[in-house]
Amino acid sequence: MRLHYIQHVPFEHPGIILEWAQEHNHVLSDTQIYQGYPLPSQEDFDWLIVMGGPMNIYEEDKYPWLKQEKVFISQSIAAGKIVIGICLGAQLIADVLGGKVTTNREKEIGWLPVSFAEDLQKIPAFSDFPRQMIVFQWHGDTFSELPPNTRNLAGSEGCRQQAFTHGQNVYAFQFHLEIAESTIKDLLLHCSDEMTTGDYSQTPKAILNNLPYLKQMHKYMKKFLDRLESISKIGEIQ
């Protein structure tokens, strides 16, 4: 299987997804789009993973490559690719599908609980997930209105829509199940100006003290990827 990911800044990479892909002997490729590198042909990959970043989906004047990326994501969805969006990536998916992305009422930064939909386990890719999990958050914007024909999967006190799916091919996560310890430390270094004193924003010390939560998050991200791979193989056979 061929996985392609789009990266928006040097330090926000796919984390545990890279490890999972290597364990399964999948082919990995990437576009460092912030450097002006070209996007691949749709024939060159099977899954598309769209990573996070400090920019906003509506800052096309500042980041002109956003326009090209939105078209590419839309084409990938139309082509029936598996498309996974994380944080900014999830917001880009919401935008191209007709949702609304706006500033959230408060920033969420740090380790915070999300509650999953009661019927989440009926969705094959999430059959092993718990009802609640502590996840890593780092966002100020969110998809305040879901796109048509999507299903909300999770919410929290600070952000009522945390994840959604569009059919069995498109998955969007506002939070970071994939994130590596090194990326968290880089966020604290490079994006400290985004930190606030709100009810859902933690201090650097609290964030670093709770790094053990990574183990559980990575466990469920790998479970999700395993299930998604099985589903996609069945689809290919059919």
Coordinates of N, CA, C and O in Angstrom, one line a residue, residues 97-176:
L97 N -15.4 19.9 1.7 CA -16.7 19.2 1.7 C -17.9 20.1 1.9 O -19.0 19.6 1.9
G98 N -17.7 21.4 2.2 CA -18.8 22.3 2.4 C -19.1 22.6 3.8 O -20.2 23.2 4.1
G99 N -18.2 22.3 4.7 CA -18.4 22.7 6.1 C -18.0 24.1 6.4 O -17.6 24.8 5.5
K100 N -18.0 24.5 7.7 CA -17.6 25.9 8.1 C -16.5 25.8 9.1 O -16.7 25.1 10.2
V101 N -15.4 26.4 8.9 CA -14.3 26.5 9.8 C -14.2 27.9 10.4 O -14.0 28.8 9.6
T102 N -14.2 28.0 11.7 CA -14.1 29.3 12.3 C -13.3 29.2 13.6 O -12.9 28.1 14.0
T103 N -13.0 30.3 14.2 CA -12.3 30.3 15.5 C -13.2 29.7 16.6 O -14.4 30.0 16.7
N104 N -12.6 28.7 17.3 CA -13.3 28.1 18.4 C -13.5 29.1 19.5 O -12.7 30.1 19.7
R105 N -14.5 28.9 20.4 CA -14.7 29.9 21.5 C -13.5 29.9 22.4 O -13.3 31.0 23.1
E106 N -12.8 28.8 22.6 CA -11.6 28.9 23.4 C -10.5 28.0 22.7 O -10.9 27.0 22.0
K107 N -9.3 28.3 22.9 CA -8.2 27.4 22.4 C -8.2 26.1 23.3 O -8.4 26.2 24.5
E108 N -7.8 25.0 22.6 CA -7.6 23.8 23.4 C -6.1 23.4 23.1 O -5.7 23.2 22.0
I109 N -5.3 23.5 24.2 CA -3.9 23.1 24.1 C -3.5 22.3 25.3 O -3.7 22.7 26.5
G110 N -3.1 21.1 25.0 CA -2.7 20.1 26.1 C -3.5 18.8 26.1 O -4.1 18.5 25.1
W111 N -3.4 18.1 27.2 CA -4.1 16.8 27.3 C -5.5 17.0 27.9 O -5.7 17.4 29.0
L112 N -6.5 16.7 27.0 CA -7.9 17.0 27.4 C -8.7 15.8 27.0 O -8.4 15.1 26.0
P113 N -9.8 15.6 27.7 CA -10.7 14.4 27.4 C -11.6 14.7 26.2 O -12.1 15.8 26.1
V114 N -11.8 13.7 25.4 CA -12.9 13.8 24.4 C -13.8 12.6 24.6 O -13.4 11.5 25.1
S115 N -15.1 12.8 24.4 CA -16.1 11.7 24.5 C -16.5 11.3 23.1 O -16.8 12.2 22.3
F116 N -16.5 10.0 22.8 CA -16.9 9.5 21.5 C -18.4 9.3 21.4 O -19.0 9.0 22.5
A117 N -18.9 9.3 20.2 CA -20.3 9.0 20.0 C -20.7 7.6 20.6 O -19.9 6.7 20.6
E118 N -21.9 7.6 21.1 CA -22.4 6.3 21.8 C -22.4 5.1 20.8 O -22.1 4.0 21.2
D119 N -22.6 5.4 19.5 CA -22.7 4.3 18.6 C -21.4 4.2 17.8 O -21.3 3.6 16.7
L120 N -20.3 4.8 18.3 CA -19.0 4.8 17.5 C -18.6 3.4 17.1 O -18.1 3.2 16.0
Q121 N -18.7 2.5 18.0 CA -18.2 1.1 17.8 C -19.0 0.4 16.7 O -18.5 -0.6 16.2
K122 N -20.1 1.0 16.2 CA -20.8 0.4 15.1 C -20.1 0.8 13.7 O -20.3 0.2 12.7
I123 N -19.2 1.8 13.8 CA -18.4 2.2 12.6 C -17.1 1.3 12.6 O -16.3 1.3 13.6
P124 N -17.0 0.5 11.6 CA -15.9 -0.6 11.6 C -14.5 -0.1 12.0 O -13.8 -0.7 12.7
A125 N -14.1 1.1 11.5 CA -12.8 1.6 11.8 C -12.6 1.9 13.3 O -11.4 2.1 13.7
F126 N -13.6 2.1 14.0 CA -13.5 2.5 15.4 C -14.1 1.4 16.4 O -14.4 1.7 17.5
S127 N -14.2 0.2 16.0 CA -14.8 -0.9 16.7 C -14.1 -1.1 18.1 O -14.8 -1.7 19.0
D128 N -12.9 -0.8 18.2 CA -12.1 -1.1 19.5 C -12.0 0.2 20.4 O -11.4 0.1 21.4
F129 N -12.6 1.3 20.0 CA -12.4 2.5 20.8 C -13.2 2.6 22.1 O -14.3 2.1 22.1
P130 N -12.7 3.2 23.1 CA -13.4 3.4 24.3 C -14.4 4.6 24.2 O -14.4 5.3 23.1
R131 N -15.3 4.8 25.2 CA -16.2 5.9 25.1 C -15.5 7.3 25.4 O -16.0 8.3 24.9
Q132 N -14.4 7.3 26.1 CA -13.7 8.5 26.4 C -12.2 8.3 26.4 O -11.8 7.2 26.7
M133 N -11.5 9.3 26.1 CA -10.0 9.2 26.0 C -9.4 10.5 26.3 O -9.9 11.6 25.8
I134 N -8.2 10.5 26.9 CA -7.4 11.7 27.0 C -6.6 11.8 25.7 O -5.9 10.9 25.4
V135 N -6.7 13.0 25.0 CA -6.0 13.1 23.8 C -5.2 14.4 23.8 O -5.4 15.3 24.7
F136 N -4.3 14.6 22.8 CA -3.5 15.8 22.8 C -4.2 16.8 21.8 O -4.5 16.4 20.7
Q137 N -4.3 18.0 22.3 CA -5.0 19.1 21.5 C -4.0 20.3 21.3 O -3.2 20.6 22.2
W138 N -4.1 20.9 20.1 CA -3.4 22.2 19.9 C -4.1 22.9 18.8 O -3.7 22.8 17.6
H139 N -5.2 23.6 19.1 CA -5.9 24.3 18.0 C -6.7 25.5 18.6 O -7.1 25.5 19.7
G140 N -6.9 26.5 17.7 CA -7.7 27.7 18.0 C -8.9 27.7 17.1 O -10.0 28.2 17.5
D141 N -8.8 27.2 15.9 CA -10.0 27.0 15.0 C -10.5 25.6 15.0 O -9.9 24.7 15.6
T142 N -11.7 25.5 14.5 CA -12.3 24.1 14.4 C -13.4 24.2 13.3 O -13.8 25.2 12.8
F143 N -13.9 23.0 13.0 CA -15.1 22.9 12.1 C -16.4 23.1 12.9 O -16.9 22.2 13.5
S144 N -16.8 24.4 12.9 CA -18.0 24.7 13.7 C -19.3 24.2 13.1 O -20.3 24.0 13.8
E145 N -19.3 24.0 11.8 CA -20.4 23.4 11.1 C -19.9 22.2 10.3 O -19.0 22.4 9.4
L146 N -20.4 21.0 10.5 CA -19.9 19.9 9.8 C -20.4 20.0 8.3 O -21.5 20.5 8.0
P147 N -19.7 19.4 7.4 CA -20.1 19.3 6.0 C -21.4 18.4 5.9 O -21.6 17.6 6.7
P148 N -22.1 18.6 4.8 CA -23.2 17.7 4.5 C -22.7 16.2 4.4 O -21.6 16.0 4.0
N149 N -23.6 15.3 4.8 CA -23.3 13.9 4.6 C -22.1 13.4 5.4 O -21.4 12.5 4.9
T150 N -21.9 14.0 6.5 CA -20.8 13.6 7.4 C -21.5 13.2 8.8 O -22.6 13.5 9.1
R151 N -20.7 12.5 9.6 CA -21.2 12.0 10.9 C -20.2 12.5 12.0 O -19.0 12.2 11.9
N152 N -20.7 13.1 13.0 CA -19.9 13.6 14.1 C -19.5 12.4 14.9 O -20.3 11.5 15.3
L153 N -18.2 12.3 15.3 CA -17.7 11.1 16.0 C -17.3 11.4 17.5 O -17.3 10.5 18.3
A154 N -17.0 12.6 17.8 CA -16.5 13.0 19.1 C -16.7 14.4 19.5 O -16.9 15.3 18.6
G155 N -16.7 14.7 20.8 CA -16.8 16.1 21.2 C -16.2 16.3 22.6 O -15.8 15.3 23.2
S156 N -16.0 17.5 23.0 CA -15.5 17.8 24.3 C -16.1 19.0 24.9 O -16.9 19.7 24.2
E157 N -15.8 19.3 26.1 CA -16.4 20.5 26.8 C -16.0 21.8 26.0 O -16.8 22.7 25.9
G158 N -14.8 21.8 25.5 CA -14.3 23.0 24.9 C -14.5 23.1 23.4 O -14.4 24.2 22.8
C159 N -14.9 22.0 22.8 CA -15.1 22.0 21.3 C -16.1 20.8 21.0 O -15.7 19.7 21.1
R160 N -17.3 21.2 20.6 CA -18.3 20.1 20.6 C -18.2 19.2 19.4 O -18.8 18.1 19.4
Q161 N -17.4 19.5 18.4 CA -17.2 18.7 17.2 C -15.7 18.4 17.0 O -15.0 19.3 16.6
Q162 N -15.3 17.2 17.4 CA -13.9 16.9 17.4 C -13.4 16.0 16.3 O -12.2 15.8 16.1
A163 N -14.4 15.3 15.7 CA -14.0 14.3 14.6 C -15.2 14.0 13.8 O -16.3 14.1 14.3
F164 N -15.0 13.7 12.5 CA -16.1 13.3 11.7 C -15.7 12.3 10.6 O -14.5 12.2 10.3
T165 N -16.6 11.6 10.1 CA -16.3 10.7 8.9 C -17.3 11.1 7.8 O -18.4 11.5 8.0
H166 N -16.8 10.9 6.6 CA -17.6 11.1 5.4 C -17.5 9.8 4.6 O -16.5 9.5 4.0
G167 N -18.6 8.9 4.8 CA -18.5 7.6 4.2 C -17.5 6.8 4.9 O -17.2 7.0 6.1
Q168 N -16.9 5.8 4.2 CA -15.9 4.9 4.9 C -14.5 5.2 4.4 O -13.6 4.5 4.7
N169 N -14.4 6.3 3.7 CA -13.1 6.7 3.1 C -12.4 7.9 3.7 O -11.2 8.1 3.7
V170 N -13.2 8.8 4.3 CA -12.7 10.1 4.8 C -12.9 10.2 6.3 O -14.0 10.1 6.8
Y171 N -11.8 10.6 7.0 CA -11.8 10.7 8.4 C -11.0 11.9 8.9 O -9.9 12.2 8.4
A172 N -11.6 12.7 9.7 CA -11.1 14.0 10.2 C -11.0 14.0 11.7 O -12.0 13.8 12.4
F173 N -9.8 14.3 12.2 CA -9.6 14.4 13.7 C -9.1 15.8 14.0 O -8.1 16.2 13.5
Q174 N -9.8 16.5 14.9 CA -9.3 17.8 15.4 C -8.2 17.6 16.3 O -7.3 18.4 16.4
F175 N -8.1 16.5 17.1 CA -7.1 16.2 18.0 C -6.0 15.3 17.4 O -6.1 14.9 16.3
H176 N -4.9 15.1 18.2 CA -3.7 14.4 17.7 C -3.5 13.1 18.3 O -2.9 13.0 19.4

